[in-house]
Amino acid sequence: MGLFKNIFSSEKKETLDKGLEKSKTNFFSKLSKAVAGKSKVDDDVLDDLEEILVTSDVGVKTTIKIIERIENRVARDKYLGTDELNQILREEIAGLLSETNVGEATDFEIPKDKKPYVMMVVGVNGVGKTTTIGKLAYQLKKKGLKVVLGAADTFRAAAIDQLQVWADRVDIPIIKQDMGSDPASVAFDTLQSGVNQDADVIIIDTAGRLHNKVNLMNELTKVKRVMQKVIDDAPHDVLLVLDGSTGQNAFEQAKQFTAATEVTSLAVTKLDGTAKGGVVIGISDQFKIPVKYIGVGEGIEDLQVFNKYEFVDSFFK
Ligand SMILES: Nc1nc2c(ncn2[C@@H]2O[C@H](COP(=O)(O)OP(=O)(O)OP(=O)(O)O)[C@@H](O)[C@H]2O)c(=O)[nH]1
Ligand SMILES: [Mg+2]
């Protein structure tokens, strides 16, 4: 099928295949039970499939759309063998996701017309913001871009240290202040420094935990406003990081954040070691905001540019 052009490096594919292993094992063991002893995709199989998709964290809305597509196909083709079900799922889910085509990247790159390109990374605590920033900075630096980090999560001393560790690992500058200082002030300093250093990309880490949610959202708004004193259209990208291993919780967080603040892209982390990888299918179907990156491990190389076809291909194989 032409949809799955082999444009991906085999190494990337291997990491993805491995990362999705648990999700796949979970899905296919349920699916093989559901089709055991049945040769034809009938109403019972479809009922079971619906339940399996929902319990694999694809989400109810997206599951309904997938089932509808497969029902249409059954009506059209009259006889669909259960042995074809994987292939059909692959095709129909890829088809569904291609309907919400929101500018998909194929490589780590940033728009060239903004320099410095300012990214602000947001999300609740522990989802993988700092780690994602480190991995992303590494990839961008590999592309020859000059990257500067800003430690605007001043809520915990360890948060600043953790970003410092990544800056050292990637060997790039970091702008920071003491714990408890004003995050907006750190962001301001970082943007100024980035402009002075002629940086290509600035990535700002933010706190995921404050005394309450309203505080957090107010702070993010303030950080943005202060950035605009240095670069009037910054931030150019607000990247919301979601922990894929929390399944439906990741959905909820995406809903809440996108309602409270402007988010322009998504990263879904911790897809390795979870059986809830199906959540990415639901998120990329239901949010108008593109999933740009996925985290498939804790290592520096374990961030991938999300490609939905590749993902579906890996998942249903
Ligand atoms: N397995 C796995 N672990 C990850 C991934 N991304 C992040 N982690 C781990 O998740 C934990 C939390 O990551 P952080 O980057 O500190 O998360 P954070 O959002 O910055 O957290 P706060 O600073 O507390 O708000 C760390 O132990 C990371 O190593 C991933 O893709 N896979
Ligand atoms: Mg952090």
CSV table of N, CA and C and ligand atoms in Angstrom, one decimal, residues 129-130 153 156 162 205, ligand 2:
chain,number,residue,atom,x,y,z
A,129,LYS,N,8.6,16.9,30.6
A,129,LYS,CA,9.0,18.2,29.9
A,129,LYS,C,10.5,18.3,29.8
A,130,THR,N,11.2,18.3,30.9
A,130,THR,CA,12.6,18.6,30.9
A,130,THR,C,13.4,17.5,30.1
A,153,ASP,N,11.4,26.9,35.1
A,153,ASP,CA,10.8,26.1,36.2
A,153,ASP,C,11.6,26.4,37.5
A,156,ARG,N,11.3,24.4,41.9
A,156,ARG,CA,12.1,23.4,42.6
A,156,ARG,C,13.5,23.6,42.2
A,162,GLN,N,18.3,19.7,37.0
A,162,GLN,CA,18.0,18.7,36.0
A,162,GLN,C,18.2,19.2,34.5
A,205,ASP,N,11.9,25.9,29.6
A,205,ASP,CA,11.2,24.9,30.5
A,205,ASP,C,10.3,25.6,31.5
B,2,MG,MG,11.0,19.4,34.7
